[in-house]
Amino acid sequence: MNQSGGDYHDNMNIENHMRWLRTNVMLNLPPNSDVVVDNESYHNKQLDAVPTSNAKKVDMQTWFLLKGIEFEESMLKPDLYKLNKKTQRTI
């Protein structure tokens, strides 16, 4: 976890947690094992979640591509978010 010996929570996020699970935990578990985790925010991430206003522009664009929603590459983040809100009403 934290190389300096401090509290690892400061360095933990969903990406670090998933990397740690793949490289340290999953490789060492026998087949059909159960993994129980607490409700820490970095343990929970909705797959294919609708981007929020805090999402990065590239994440919004990626989500649109995956959903087949057309957008202009030149669109600014606020415009992408407006499109996001508009398409949510129709989905």
PDB file of C-alpha atoms in Angstrom:
ATOM      1  CA  MET A   1       0.000   0.000   0.000  1.00  0.00           C
ATOM      2  CA  ASN A   2       1.687   3.238   1.119  1.00  0.00           C
ATOM      3  CA  GLN A   3       5.463   2.945   0.795  1.00  0.00           C
ATOM      4  CA  SER A   4       6.110   5.622   3.437  1.00  0.00           C
ATOM      5  CA  GLY A   5       4.287   3.635   6.109  1.00  0.00           C
ATOM      6  CA  GLY A   6       1.459   6.152   6.473  1.00  0.00           C
ATOM      7  CA  ASP A   7      -2.251   5.682   6.033  1.00  0.00           C
ATOM      8  CA  TYR A   8      -2.903   4.159   2.602  1.00  0.00           C
ATOM      9  CA  HIS A   9      -6.351   5.756   2.319  1.00  0.00           C
ATOM     10  CA  ASP A  10      -4.763   8.995   1.091  1.00  0.00           C
ATOM     11  CA  ASN A  11      -3.425   7.170  -1.985  1.00  0.00           C
ATOM     12  CA  MET A  12      -6.386   4.916  -2.669  1.00  0.00           C
ATOM     13  CA  ASN A  13      -8.882   5.436  -5.454  1.00  0.00           C
ATOM     14  CA  ILE A  14     -10.843   3.091  -7.700  1.00  0.00           C
ATOM     15  CA  GLU A  15      -7.991   2.728 -10.210  1.00  0.00           C
ATOM     16  CA  ASN A  16      -5.396   1.877  -7.541  1.00  0.00           C
ATOM     17  CA  HIS A  17      -7.838  -0.435  -5.793  1.00  0.00           C
ATOM     18  CA  MET A  18      -8.671  -2.343  -8.996  1.00  0.00           C
ATOM     19  CA  ARG A  19      -4.968  -2.624  -9.898  1.00  0.00           C
ATOM     20  CA  TRP A  20      -4.217  -3.967  -6.407  1.00  0.00           C
ATOM     21  CA  LEU A  21      -7.080  -6.485  -6.654  1.00  0.00           C
ATOM     22  CA  ARG A  22      -5.911  -7.738 -10.069  1.00  0.00           C
ATOM     23  CA  THR A  23      -2.209  -7.963  -9.256  1.00  0.00           C
ATOM     24  CA  ASN A  24      -2.219  -9.015  -5.597  1.00  0.00           C
ATOM     25  CA  VAL A  25      -5.513 -10.583  -4.638  1.00  0.00           C
ATOM     26  CA  MET A  26      -7.137 -12.244  -7.640  1.00  0.00           C
ATOM     27  CA  LEU A  27      -3.988 -14.019  -8.786  1.00  0.00           C
ATOM     28  CA  ASN A  28      -3.655 -15.719  -5.401  1.00  0.00           C
ATOM     29  CA  LEU A  29      -7.269 -16.786  -4.855  1.00  0.00           C
ATOM     30  CA  PRO A  30      -8.446 -20.318  -5.524  1.00  0.00           C
ATOM     31  CA  PRO A  31     -11.257 -20.688  -8.080  1.00  0.00           C
ATOM     32  CA  ASN A  32     -14.788 -19.810  -6.916  1.00  0.00           C
ATOM     33  CA  SER A  33     -13.532 -17.723  -3.996  1.00  0.00           C
ATOM     34  CA  ASP A  34     -15.675 -15.006  -2.457  1.00  0.00           C
ATOM     35  CA  VAL A  35     -14.252 -11.565  -1.735  1.00  0.00           C
ATOM     36  CA  VAL A  36     -16.003  -9.410   0.852  1.00  0.00           C
ATOM     37  CA  VAL A  37     -15.265  -5.675   0.995  1.00  0.00           C
ATOM     38  CA  ASP A  38     -16.606  -2.819   3.066  1.00  0.00           C
ATOM     39  CA  ASN A  39     -18.520   0.106   1.617  1.00  0.00           C
ATOM     40  CA  GLU A  40     -15.520   2.422   1.126  1.00  0.00           C
ATOM     41  CA  SER A  41     -16.073   4.710  -1.871  1.00  0.00           C
ATOM     42  CA  TYR A  42     -13.139   3.268  -3.831  1.00  0.00           C
ATOM     43  CA  HIS A  43     -14.590  -0.251  -3.451  1.00  0.00           C
ATOM     44  CA  ASN A  44     -17.746   0.763  -5.277  1.00  0.00           C
ATOM     45  CA  LYS A  45     -17.985   1.953  -8.823  1.00  0.00           C
ATOM     46  CA  GLN A  46     -20.950   1.570 -11.098  1.00  0.00           C
ATOM     47  CA  LEU A  47     -19.856   0.114 -14.394  1.00  0.00           C
ATOM     48  CA  ASP A  48     -20.939   2.128 -17.393  1.00  0.00           C
ATOM     49  CA  ALA A  49     -22.163   4.933 -15.142  1.00  0.00           C
ATOM     50  CA  VAL A  50     -23.625   8.055 -16.711  1.00  0.00           C
ATOM     51  CA  PRO A  51     -20.978  10.816 -16.590  1.00  0.00           C
ATOM     52  CA  THR A  52     -21.579  13.571 -14.062  1.00  0.00           C
ATOM     53  CA  SER A  53     -20.677  17.246 -14.367  1.00  0.00           C
ATOM     54  CA  ASN A  54     -17.422  16.362 -12.564  1.00  0.00           C
ATOM     55  CA  ALA A  55     -16.424  13.817 -15.220  1.00  0.00           C
ATOM     56  CA  LYS A  56     -13.474  14.568 -17.454  1.00  0.00           C
ATOM     57  CA  LYS A  57     -14.265  15.682 -20.984  1.00  0.00           C
ATOM     58  CA  VAL A  58     -12.589  12.591 -22.437  1.00  0.00           C
ATOM     59  CA  ASP A  59     -14.676  10.338 -20.173  1.00  0.00           C
ATOM     60  CA  MET A  60     -17.863  11.980 -21.423  1.00  0.00           C
ATOM     61  CA  GLN A  61     -16.713  11.569 -25.028  1.00  0.00           C
ATOM     62  CA  THR A  62     -15.833   7.921 -24.437  1.00  0.00           C
ATOM     63  CA  TRP A  63     -19.226   7.263 -22.856  1.00  0.00           C
ATOM     64  CA  PHE A  64     -20.981   8.891 -25.839  1.00  0.00           C
ATOM     65  CA  LEU A  65     -18.970   6.743 -28.254  1.00  0.00           C
ATOM     66  CA  LEU A  66     -19.823   3.566 -26.342  1.00  0.00           C
ATOM     67  CA  LYS A  67     -23.508   4.493 -26.323  1.00  0.00           C
ATOM     68  CA  GLY A  68     -23.554   5.487 -30.001  1.00  0.00           C
ATOM     69  CA  ILE A  69     -24.478   9.079 -29.177  1.00  0.00           C
ATOM     70  CA  GLU A  70     -23.268  11.560 -31.787  1.00  0.00           C
ATOM     71  CA  PHE A  71     -21.298  14.612 -30.685  1.00  0.00           C
ATOM     72  CA  GLU A  72     -18.838  17.059 -32.201  1.00  0.00           C
ATOM     73  CA  GLU A  73     -15.161  16.654 -31.263  1.00  0.00           C
ATOM     74  CA  SER A  74     -14.959  20.440 -30.891  1.00  0.00           C
ATOM     75  CA  MET A  75     -17.676  20.540 -28.200  1.00  0.00           C
ATOM     76  CA  LEU A  76     -16.611  22.020 -24.886  1.00  0.00           C
ATOM     77  CA  LYS A  77     -17.198  20.146 -21.639  1.00  0.00           C
ATOM     78  CA  PRO A  78     -20.269  22.223 -20.625  1.00  0.00           C
ATOM     79  CA  ASP A  79     -21.824  21.494 -24.034  1.00  0.00           C
ATOM     80  CA  LEU A  80     -21.084  17.793 -23.657  1.00  0.00           C
ATOM     81  CA  TYR A  81     -22.747  17.826 -20.258  1.00  0.00           C
ATOM     82  CA  LYS A  82     -25.832  19.546 -21.712  1.00  0.00           C
ATOM     83  CA  LEU A  83     -25.964  16.839 -24.379  1.00  0.00           C
ATOM     84  CA  ASN A  84     -25.574  14.259 -21.638  1.00  0.00           C
ATOM     85  CA  LYS A  85     -28.547  15.680 -19.723  1.00  0.00           C
ATOM     86  CA  LYS A  86     -30.613  15.906 -22.917  1.00  0.00           C
ATOM     87  CA  THR A  87     -29.927  12.291 -23.915  1.00  0.00           C
ATOM     88  CA  GLN A  88     -30.730  11.039 -20.408  1.00  0.00           C
ATOM     89  CA  ARG A  89     -34.289  12.248 -20.861  1.00  0.00           C
ATOM     90  CA  THR A  90     -34.647  10.136 -24.002  1.00  0.00           C
ATOM     91  CA  ILE A  91     -32.921   6.946 -22.819  1.00  0.00           C
TER      92      ILE A  91
END
